[in-house]
XYZ file of C-alpha atoms in Angstrom:
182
model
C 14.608 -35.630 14.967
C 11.276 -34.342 15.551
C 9.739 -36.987 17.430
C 12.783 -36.708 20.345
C 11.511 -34.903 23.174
C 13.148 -31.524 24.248
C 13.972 -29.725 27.389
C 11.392 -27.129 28.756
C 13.936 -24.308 27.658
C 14.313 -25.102 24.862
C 10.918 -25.674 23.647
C 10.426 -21.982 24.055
C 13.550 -20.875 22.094
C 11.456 -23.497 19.250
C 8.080 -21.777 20.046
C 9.808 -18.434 19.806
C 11.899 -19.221 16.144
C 8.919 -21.186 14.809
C 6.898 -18.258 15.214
C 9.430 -15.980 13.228
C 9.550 -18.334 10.686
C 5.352 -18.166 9.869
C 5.393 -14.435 10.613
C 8.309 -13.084 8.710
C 7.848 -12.581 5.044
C 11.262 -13.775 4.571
C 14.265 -15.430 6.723
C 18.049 -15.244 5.290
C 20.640 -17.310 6.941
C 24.115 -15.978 7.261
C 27.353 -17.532 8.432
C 29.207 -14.938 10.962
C 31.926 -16.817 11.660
C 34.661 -14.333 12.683
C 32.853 -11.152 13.184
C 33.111 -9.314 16.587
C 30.161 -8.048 18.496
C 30.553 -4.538 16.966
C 29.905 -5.516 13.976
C 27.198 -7.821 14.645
C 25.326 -4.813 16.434
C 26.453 -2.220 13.410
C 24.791 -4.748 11.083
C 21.511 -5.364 13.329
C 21.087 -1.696 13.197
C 21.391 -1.331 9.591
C 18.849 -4.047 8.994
C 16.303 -1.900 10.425
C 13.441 -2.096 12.479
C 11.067 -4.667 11.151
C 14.309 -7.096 10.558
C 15.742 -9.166 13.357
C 19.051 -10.369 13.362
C 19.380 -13.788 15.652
C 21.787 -16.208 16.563
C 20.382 -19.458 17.023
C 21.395 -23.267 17.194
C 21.567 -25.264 14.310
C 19.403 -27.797 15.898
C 16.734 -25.611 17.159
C 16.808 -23.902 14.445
C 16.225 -26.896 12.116
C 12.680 -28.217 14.034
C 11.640 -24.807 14.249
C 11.784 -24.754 10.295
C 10.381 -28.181 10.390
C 7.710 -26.699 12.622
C 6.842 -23.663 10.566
C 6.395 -25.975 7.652
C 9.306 -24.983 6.003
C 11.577 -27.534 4.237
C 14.950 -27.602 1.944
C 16.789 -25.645 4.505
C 18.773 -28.594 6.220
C 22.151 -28.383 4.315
C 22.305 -24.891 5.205
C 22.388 -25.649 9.094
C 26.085 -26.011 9.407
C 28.498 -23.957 11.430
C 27.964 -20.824 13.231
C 24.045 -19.670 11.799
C 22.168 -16.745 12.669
C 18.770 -15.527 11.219
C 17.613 -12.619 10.021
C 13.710 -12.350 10.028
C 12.482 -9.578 7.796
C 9.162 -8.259 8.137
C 9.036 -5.808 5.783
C 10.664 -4.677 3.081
C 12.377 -8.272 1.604
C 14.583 -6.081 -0.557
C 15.894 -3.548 1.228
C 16.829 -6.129 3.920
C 18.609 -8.187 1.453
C 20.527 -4.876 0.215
C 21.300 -4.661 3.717
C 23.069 -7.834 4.247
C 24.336 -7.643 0.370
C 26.098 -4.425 1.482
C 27.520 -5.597 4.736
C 28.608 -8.784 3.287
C 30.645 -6.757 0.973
C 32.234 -4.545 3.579
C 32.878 -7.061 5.619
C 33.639 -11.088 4.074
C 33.239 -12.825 6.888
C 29.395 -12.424 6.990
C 28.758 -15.370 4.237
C 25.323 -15.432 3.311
C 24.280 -18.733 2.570
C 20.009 -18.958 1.711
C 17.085 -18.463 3.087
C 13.049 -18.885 2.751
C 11.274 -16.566 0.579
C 6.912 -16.881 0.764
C 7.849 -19.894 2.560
C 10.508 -21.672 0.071
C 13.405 -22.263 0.295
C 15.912 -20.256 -1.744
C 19.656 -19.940 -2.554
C 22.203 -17.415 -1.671
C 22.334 -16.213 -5.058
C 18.616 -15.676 -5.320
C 19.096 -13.757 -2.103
C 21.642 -11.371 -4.046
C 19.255 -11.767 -7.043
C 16.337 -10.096 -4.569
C 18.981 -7.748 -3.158
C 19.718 -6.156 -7.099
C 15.974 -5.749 -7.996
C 14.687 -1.677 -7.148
C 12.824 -0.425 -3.806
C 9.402 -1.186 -3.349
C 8.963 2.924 -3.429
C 10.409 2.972 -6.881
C 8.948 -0.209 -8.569
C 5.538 1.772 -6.951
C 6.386 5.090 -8.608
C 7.016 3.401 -11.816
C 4.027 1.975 -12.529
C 2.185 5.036 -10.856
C 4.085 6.688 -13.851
C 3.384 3.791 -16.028
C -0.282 4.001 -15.606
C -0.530 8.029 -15.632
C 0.676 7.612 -19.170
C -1.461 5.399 -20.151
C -4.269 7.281 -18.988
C -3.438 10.301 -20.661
C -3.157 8.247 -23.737
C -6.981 7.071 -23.267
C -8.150 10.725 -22.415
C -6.772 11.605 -25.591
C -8.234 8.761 -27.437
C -11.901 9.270 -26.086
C -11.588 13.141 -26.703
C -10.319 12.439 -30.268
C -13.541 11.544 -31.773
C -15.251 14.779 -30.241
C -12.739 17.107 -31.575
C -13.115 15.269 -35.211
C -16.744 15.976 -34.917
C -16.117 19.725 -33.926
C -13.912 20.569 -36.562
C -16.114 18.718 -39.124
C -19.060 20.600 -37.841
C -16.434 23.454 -38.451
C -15.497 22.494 -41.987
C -19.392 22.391 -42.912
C -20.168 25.798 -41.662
C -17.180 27.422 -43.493
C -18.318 25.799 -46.242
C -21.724 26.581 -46.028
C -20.735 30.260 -45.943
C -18.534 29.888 -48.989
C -21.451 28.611 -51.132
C -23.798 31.305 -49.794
C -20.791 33.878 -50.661
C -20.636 32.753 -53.901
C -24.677 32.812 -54.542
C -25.402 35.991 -52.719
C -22.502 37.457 -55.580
């Protein structure tokens, strides 16, 4: 298939999805098969701004995967595809289609490509359950906090020792010099 030349046209539609493939972070392709065009633009706009939502043939579609290097995707080329190319957030756009997919059943998600493998629809979900990249962030910005209150308290531990034995001493220095002087 990827010897056979191509028309001028659609070289460019190649050129174009080959280089969404190498520059997205991750690529999710969805069956749409019975949605209306309302829908399809209510879901590109929930997606968000670094995520494109595109409608491409399964042929094209294919060498421009080939293209990008990208391979275990074939069996997933069948029927009415379109691609969503997520340059940010991997996780919140899989949320995204997660959520949309369960308002509305006709959107079938069926893989993707993930750091440039190839991954199932159920890892897809599986991305779509973990937490933000805002909270994972704040929990281990909590996470390290705590442990670096736990290591001020650790180095300051042997200086406090040390002042109340230097304490102790001079108490009981002044005992033993109470009980001499009487």
């Amino acid at each position: 298939m990827a010897d056979k030349p191509i028309r001028a046209d659609k070289a460019t539609a190649v050129a174009e999805l080959t280089d969404s493939f190498r520059n997205a972070g991750a690529a999710v392709l969805t069956e749409y098969r019975g949605l209306t065009v309302s829908q399809l633009t209510q879901l590109r706009r929930s997606l968000g701004k670094e995520t494109t939502y595109t409608v491409a043939k399964n042929t094209l579609a294919k060498r421009a995967a080939a293209d990008a290097g990208i391979s275990g995707l074939d069996e997933l080329f069948t029927g009415p595809t379109a691609l969503t190319f997520v340059s940010g957030d991997v996780v919140e756009a899989a949320k995204g289609l997660r959520d949309f997919a369960k308002a509305n059943p006709k959107l079938v998600i069926k893989g993707g490509v993930f750091e440039g493998k190839a991954i199932s629809a159920a890892e897809v979900t599986k991305l779509a359950e973990l937490e933000s990249r805002e909270v994972l962030l704040a929990k281990l910005a909590g996470a390290m906090k705590g442990n670096l209150s736990k290591a001020a308290a650790l180095f300051q531990a042997p200086l406090s020792k040390a002042a109340r034995a230097a304490a102790a001493l001079a108490d009981k220095k002044r005992e033993q010099e109470g009980v001499e002087a009487a």
